[in-house]
mmCIF file of C-alpha atoms in Angstrom:
data_model
loop_
_atom_site.group_PDB
_atom_site.id
_atom_site.type_symbol
_atom_site.label_atom_id
_atom_site.label_comp_id
_atom_site.label_asym_id
_atom_site.label_seq_id
_atom_site.Cartn_x
_atom_site.Cartn_y
_atom_site.Cartn_z
ATOM 1 C CA UNK A 24 -12.283 33.032 -33.054
ATOM 2 C CA UNK A 25 -12.134 29.357 -34.029
ATOM 3 C CA UNK A 26 -14.235 26.918 -31.990
ATOM 4 C CA UNK A 27 -11.293 24.474 -32.092
ATOM 5 C CA UNK A 28 -9.677 26.367 -29.236
ATOM 6 C CA UNK A 29 -12.518 25.594 -26.855
ATOM 7 C CA UNK A 30 -12.104 22.694 -24.474
ATOM 8 C CA UNK A 31 -14.246 19.756 -25.564
ATOM 9 C CA UNK A 32 -14.449 18.203 -22.091
ATOM 10 C CA UNK A 33 -12.868 18.358 -18.665
ATOM 11 C CA UNK A 34 -12.863 16.381 -15.431
ATOM 12 C CA UNK A 35 -15.310 18.715 -13.642
ATOM 13 C CA UNK A 36 -17.836 18.435 -16.461
ATOM 14 C CA UNK A 37 -17.469 14.641 -16.578
ATOM 15 C CA UNK A 38 -18.003 14.396 -12.809
ATOM 16 C CA UNK A 39 -21.109 16.584 -12.966
ATOM 17 C CA UNK A 40 -22.432 14.398 -15.809
ATOM 18 C CA UNK A 41 -21.763 11.259 -13.757
ATOM 19 C CA UNK A 42 -23.488 12.784 -10.721
ATOM 20 C CA UNK A 43 -26.480 13.764 -12.854
ATOM 21 C CA UNK A 44 -26.706 10.270 -14.362
ATOM 22 C CA UNK A 45 -26.490 8.603 -10.945
ATOM 23 C CA UNK A 46 -29.144 10.994 -9.618
ATOM 24 C CA UNK A 47 -31.439 10.259 -12.542
ATOM 25 C CA UNK A 48 -30.870 6.532 -12.181
ATOM 26 C CA UNK A 49 -31.673 6.596 -8.441
ATOM 27 C CA UNK A 50 -34.817 8.683 -9.057
ATOM 28 C CA UNK A 51 -35.884 6.207 -11.722
ATOM 29 C CA UNK A 52 -35.334 3.284 -9.340
ATOM 30 C CA UNK A 53 -37.382 5.030 -6.651
ATOM 31 C CA UNK A 54 -40.099 5.700 -9.224
ATOM 32 C CA UNK A 55 -40.204 2.016 -10.224
ATOM 33 C CA UNK A 56 -40.275 1.062 -6.550
ATOM 34 C CA UNK A 57 -43.214 3.411 -5.927
ATOM 35 C CA UNK A 58 -45.076 2.021 -8.938
ATOM 36 C CA UNK A 59 -44.846 -1.498 -7.523
ATOM 37 C CA UNK A 60 -46.291 -0.486 -4.133
ATOM 38 C CA UNK A 61 -49.772 1.021 -4.744
ATOM 39 C CA UNK A 62 -51.404 -2.397 -4.667
ATOM 40 C CA UNK A 63 -50.465 -2.804 -1.003
ATOM 41 C CA UNK A 64 -50.363 0.699 0.359
ATOM 42 C CA UNK A 65 -49.922 4.222 -0.854
ATOM 43 C CA UNK A 66 -46.284 5.167 -0.335
ATOM 44 C CA UNK A 67 -44.685 8.402 -1.264
ATOM 45 C CA UNK A 68 -41.057 9.346 -0.803
ATOM 46 C CA UNK A 69 -40.505 12.960 -0.016
ATOM 47 C CA UNK A 70 -37.873 14.994 -1.893
ATOM 48 C CA UNK A 71 -35.822 15.610 1.282
ATOM 49 C CA UNK A 72 -35.478 11.838 1.788
ATOM 50 C CA UNK A 73 -34.282 11.413 -1.796
ATOM 51 C CA UNK A 74 -31.738 14.197 -1.260
ATOM 52 C CA UNK A 75 -30.597 12.586 1.996
ATOM 53 C CA UNK A 76 -30.135 9.237 0.250
ATOM 54 C CA UNK A 77 -28.152 10.905 -2.548
ATOM 55 C CA UNK A 78 -25.918 12.632 0.012
ATOM 56 C CA UNK A 79 -25.351 9.348 1.880
ATOM 57 C CA UNK A 80 -24.503 7.569 -1.384
ATOM 58 C CA UNK A 81 -21.818 10.140 -2.292
ATOM 59 C CA UNK A 82 -20.485 10.174 1.278
ATOM 60 C CA UNK A 83 -20.104 6.370 1.339
ATOM 61 C CA UNK A 84 -18.502 6.416 -2.122
ATOM 62 C CA UNK A 85 -15.981 9.076 -1.033
ATOM 63 C CA UNK A 86 -15.132 7.108 2.121
ATOM 64 C CA UNK A 87 -14.622 3.901 0.139
ATOM 65 C CA UNK A 88 -12.341 5.668 -2.368
ATOM 66 C CA UNK A 89 -10.341 7.271 0.477
ATOM 67 C CA UNK A 90 -9.977 3.916 2.241
ATOM 68 C CA UNK A 91 -8.861 2.139 -0.951
ATOM 69 C CA UNK A 92 -6.366 4.926 -1.667
ATOM 70 C CA UNK A 93 -4.959 4.692 1.863
ATOM 71 C CA UNK A 94 -4.595 0.893 1.608
ATOM 72 C CA UNK A 95 -2.880 1.161 -1.788
ATOM 73 C CA UNK A 96 -0.465 3.779 -0.428
ATOM 74 C CA UNK A 97 0.392 1.554 2.553
ATOM 75 C CA UNK A 98 1.064 -1.398 0.247
ATOM 76 C CA UNK A 99 2.816 0.333 -2.644
ATOM 77 C CA UNK A 100 4.084 3.688 -1.317
ATOM 78 C CA UNK A 101 7.559 2.230 -0.800
ATOM 79 C CA UNK A 102 7.836 1.648 -4.569
ATOM 80 C CA UNK A 103 7.344 5.387 -5.096
ATOM 81 C CA UNK A 104 10.130 6.160 -2.610
ATOM 82 C CA UNK A 105 12.360 3.590 -4.289
ATOM 83 C CA UNK A 106 11.677 5.056 -7.724
ATOM 84 C CA UNK A 107 12.439 8.583 -6.461
ATOM 85 C CA UNK A 108 15.706 7.347 -4.922
ATOM 86 C CA UNK A 109 16.589 5.236 -7.980
ATOM 87 C CA UNK A 110 19.376 7.474 -9.270
ATOM 88 C CA UNK A 111 21.374 7.446 -6.053
ATOM 89 C CA UNK A 112 24.308 5.281 -5.096
ATOM 90 C CA UNK A 113 23.194 2.085 -3.326
ATOM 91 C CA UNK A 114 25.432 2.449 -0.271
ATOM 92 C CA UNK A 115 24.255 5.987 0.373
ATOM 93 C CA UNK A 116 20.662 5.538 -0.627
ATOM 94 C CA UNK A 117 17.804 5.542 1.794
ATOM 95 C CA UNK A 118 16.546 2.260 3.109
ATOM 96 C CA UNK A 119 13.197 1.310 1.646
ATOM 97 C CA UNK A 120 10.328 3.063 3.353
ATOM 98 C CA UNK A 121 7.744 0.624 4.600
ATOM 99 C CA UNK A 122 4.893 0.688 7.002
ATOM 100 C CA UNK A 123 6.549 0.504 10.407
ATOM 101 C CA UNK A 124 3.507 -0.715 12.299
ATOM 102 C CA UNK A 125 4.063 -4.372 11.354
ATOM 103 C CA UNK A 126 5.506 -6.707 13.951
ATOM 104 C CA UNK A 127 8.495 -8.969 13.368
ATOM 105 C CA UNK A 128 6.102 -11.921 13.233
ATOM 106 C CA UNK A 129 4.007 -10.322 10.472
ATOM 107 C CA UNK A 130 7.118 -9.512 8.423
ATOM 108 C CA UNK A 131 8.227 -13.143 8.747
ATOM 109 C CA UNK A 132 4.770 -14.363 7.749
ATOM 110 C CA UNK A 133 4.820 -12.129 4.659
ATOM 111 C CA UNK A 134 8.293 -13.408 3.830
ATOM 112 C CA UNK A 135 7.033 -16.999 3.894
ATOM 113 C CA UNK A 136 4.051 -16.110 1.701
ATOM 114 C CA UNK A 137 6.284 -14.483 -0.930
ATOM 115 C CA UNK A 138 8.698 -17.428 -0.757
ATOM 116 C CA UNK A 139 5.874 -19.906 -1.416
ATOM 117 C CA UNK A 140 4.813 -17.771 -4.403
ATOM 118 C CA UNK A 141 8.381 -17.868 -5.770
ATOM 119 C CA UNK A 142 8.830 -14.104 -5.257
ATOM 120 C CA UNK A 143 12.300 -14.259 -3.663
ATOM 121 C CA UNK A 144 12.917 -10.507 -3.996
ATOM 122 C CA UNK A 145 9.955 -9.614 -1.798
ATOM 123 C CA UNK A 146 10.663 -12.556 0.527
ATOM 124 C CA UNK A 147 14.202 -11.230 1.155
ATOM 125 C CA UNK A 148 12.886 -7.677 1.504
ATOM 126 C CA UNK A 149 10.475 -8.814 4.233
ATOM 127 C CA UNK A 150 13.302 -10.553 6.123
ATOM 128 C CA UNK A 151 15.253 -7.297 5.934
ATOM 129 C CA UNK A 152 12.248 -5.399 7.332
ATOM 130 C CA UNK A 153 11.860 -8.008 10.089
ATOM 131 C CA UNK A 154 15.457 -7.342 11.159
ATOM 132 C CA UNK A 155 14.924 -3.563 11.136
ATOM 133 C CA UNK A 156 11.797 -4.039 13.246
ATOM 134 C CA UNK A 157 13.722 -6.372 15.594
ATOM 135 C CA UNK A 158 16.473 -3.741 15.982
ATOM 136 C CA UNK A 159 13.818 -1.124 16.720
ATOM 137 C CA UNK A 160 11.893 -3.304 19.193
ATOM 138 C CA UNK A 161 15.061 -4.155 21.118
ATOM 139 C CA UNK A 162 16.179 -0.467 21.058
ATOM 140 C CA UNK A 163 19.482 -1.446 19.407
ATOM 141 C CA UNK A 164 18.858 0.839 16.404
ATOM 142 C CA UNK A 165 15.510 2.701 16.513
ATOM 143 C CA UNK A 166 13.678 3.502 13.258
ATOM 144 C CA UNK A 167 14.769 6.618 11.444
ATOM 145 C CA UNK A 168 13.280 7.194 7.950
ATOM 146 C CA UNK A 169 16.355 9.028 6.654
ATOM 147 C CA UNK A 170 18.807 6.269 7.661
ATOM 148 C CA UNK A 171 20.499 4.529 4.719
ATOM 149 C CA UNK A 172 21.611 0.916 4.420
ATOM 150 C CA UNK A 173 25.210 2.143 4.634
ATOM 151 C CA UNK A 174 24.420 3.998 7.866
ATOM 152 C CA UNK A 175 22.783 0.873 9.310
ATOM 153 C CA UNK A 176 25.941 -1.113 8.573
ATOM 154 C CA UNK A 177 28.168 1.562 10.100
ATOM 155 C CA UNK A 178 26.065 1.740 13.284
ATOM 156 C CA UNK A 179 25.827 -2.036 13.650
ATOM 157 C CA UNK A 180 29.604 -2.527 13.259
ATOM 158 C CA UNK A 181 30.127 -0.592 16.480
ATOM 159 C CA UNK A 182 27.296 -2.332 18.352
ATOM 160 C CA UNK A 183 26.911 -6.006 17.389
ATOM 161 C CA UNK A 184 28.993 -9.119 16.851
ATOM 162 C CA UNK A 185 29.042 -11.188 14.753
ATOM 163 C CA UNK A 186 28.412 -8.726 11.944
ATOM 164 C CA UNK A 187 28.176 -11.189 9.037
ATOM 165 C CA UNK A 188 24.422 -11.996 9.312
ATOM 166 C CA UNK A 189 23.529 -8.281 9.251
ATOM 167 C CA UNK A 190 25.830 -7.694 6.273
ATOM 168 C CA UNK A 191 24.152 -10.550 4.392
ATOM 169 C CA UNK A 192 20.659 -9.100 4.859
ATOM 170 C CA UNK A 193 21.574 -5.464 4.248
ATOM 171 C CA UNK A 194 23.754 -6.066 1.166
ATOM 172 C CA UNK A 195 21.056 -8.338 -0.298
ATOM 173 C CA UNK A 196 18.550 -5.539 0.278
ATOM 174 C CA UNK A 197 20.832 -3.094 -1.554
ATOM 175 C CA UNK A 198 21.150 -5.502 -4.481
ATOM 176 C CA UNK A 199 17.423 -6.026 -4.847
ATOM 177 C CA UNK A 200 16.625 -2.313 -4.533
ATOM 178 C CA UNK A 201 19.380 -0.752 -6.584
ATOM 179 C CA UNK A 202 21.004 -3.484 -8.633
ATOM 180 C CA UNK A 203 19.953 -5.671 -11.519
ATOM 181 C CA UNK A 204 20.978 -8.843 -9.700
ATOM 182 C CA UNK A 205 18.439 -11.636 -9.913
ATOM 183 C CA UNK A 206 17.385 -12.791 -6.453
ATOM 184 C CA UNK A 207 17.182 -16.577 -6.353
ATOM 185 C CA UNK A 208 15.983 -19.167 -3.875
ATOM 186 C CA UNK A 209 19.606 -19.562 -2.684
ATOM 187 C CA UNK A 210 19.735 -15.854 -1.804
ATOM 188 C CA UNK A 211 16.573 -16.245 0.223
ATOM 189 C CA UNK A 212 18.021 -19.271 2.043
ATOM 190 C CA UNK A 213 21.130 -17.233 2.925
ATOM 191 C CA UNK A 214 18.984 -14.369 4.220
ATOM 192 C CA UNK A 215 16.820 -16.742 6.216
ATOM 193 C CA UNK A 216 19.902 -18.340 7.782
ATOM 194 C CA UNK A 217 21.244 -14.862 8.606
ATOM 195 C CA UNK A 218 17.929 -13.971 10.233
ATOM 196 C CA UNK A 219 18.012 -17.165 12.347
ATOM 197 C CA UNK A 220 21.533 -16.351 13.557
ATOM 198 C CA UNK A 221 20.474 -12.831 14.548
ATOM 199 C CA UNK A 222 17.279 -14.040 16.254
ATOM 200 C CA UNK A 223 19.302 -16.473 18.397
ATOM 201 C CA UNK A 224 21.560 -13.743 19.781
#
């Protein structure tokens, strides 16, 4: 049998090599530390303490990686949902999935930050999310992950007047999610004006 068919490396082997290297490095650092101490006092670090420190190191590393992964998912998970829904028709497609624990005020603050950076797409998207949060907070239209932009429009037509500000925000959201339309400063100004009209109701 040819040796070419054997796997040269794999993730498990690489991780065990990394763990071994980190273990050797930490033992070497402890050794250097011990060598610098005999002049003051004899210090010896027992093997169980070294093992405890190794365990704590890997535990902290795993927690940090889990926390970073969770934060990245909260920030960018909606792009995954958008990509998965990319082939669907805009009017029937699901509204962007975002973290729903942000207040209206935080969505507005994010919108202003993106606007100052010149990112009008995200600025308009945040205004849209502020309106959805406002509708949820006032119990007009509670959050429902499966609800599409088209369904929001249909529900709002039977509940609110005037309808124009909501149409402006929702159709802009459809364009930026599922169209190739460039979102300009003027679009943001229109969305911001629509938001002001809704907030004054």
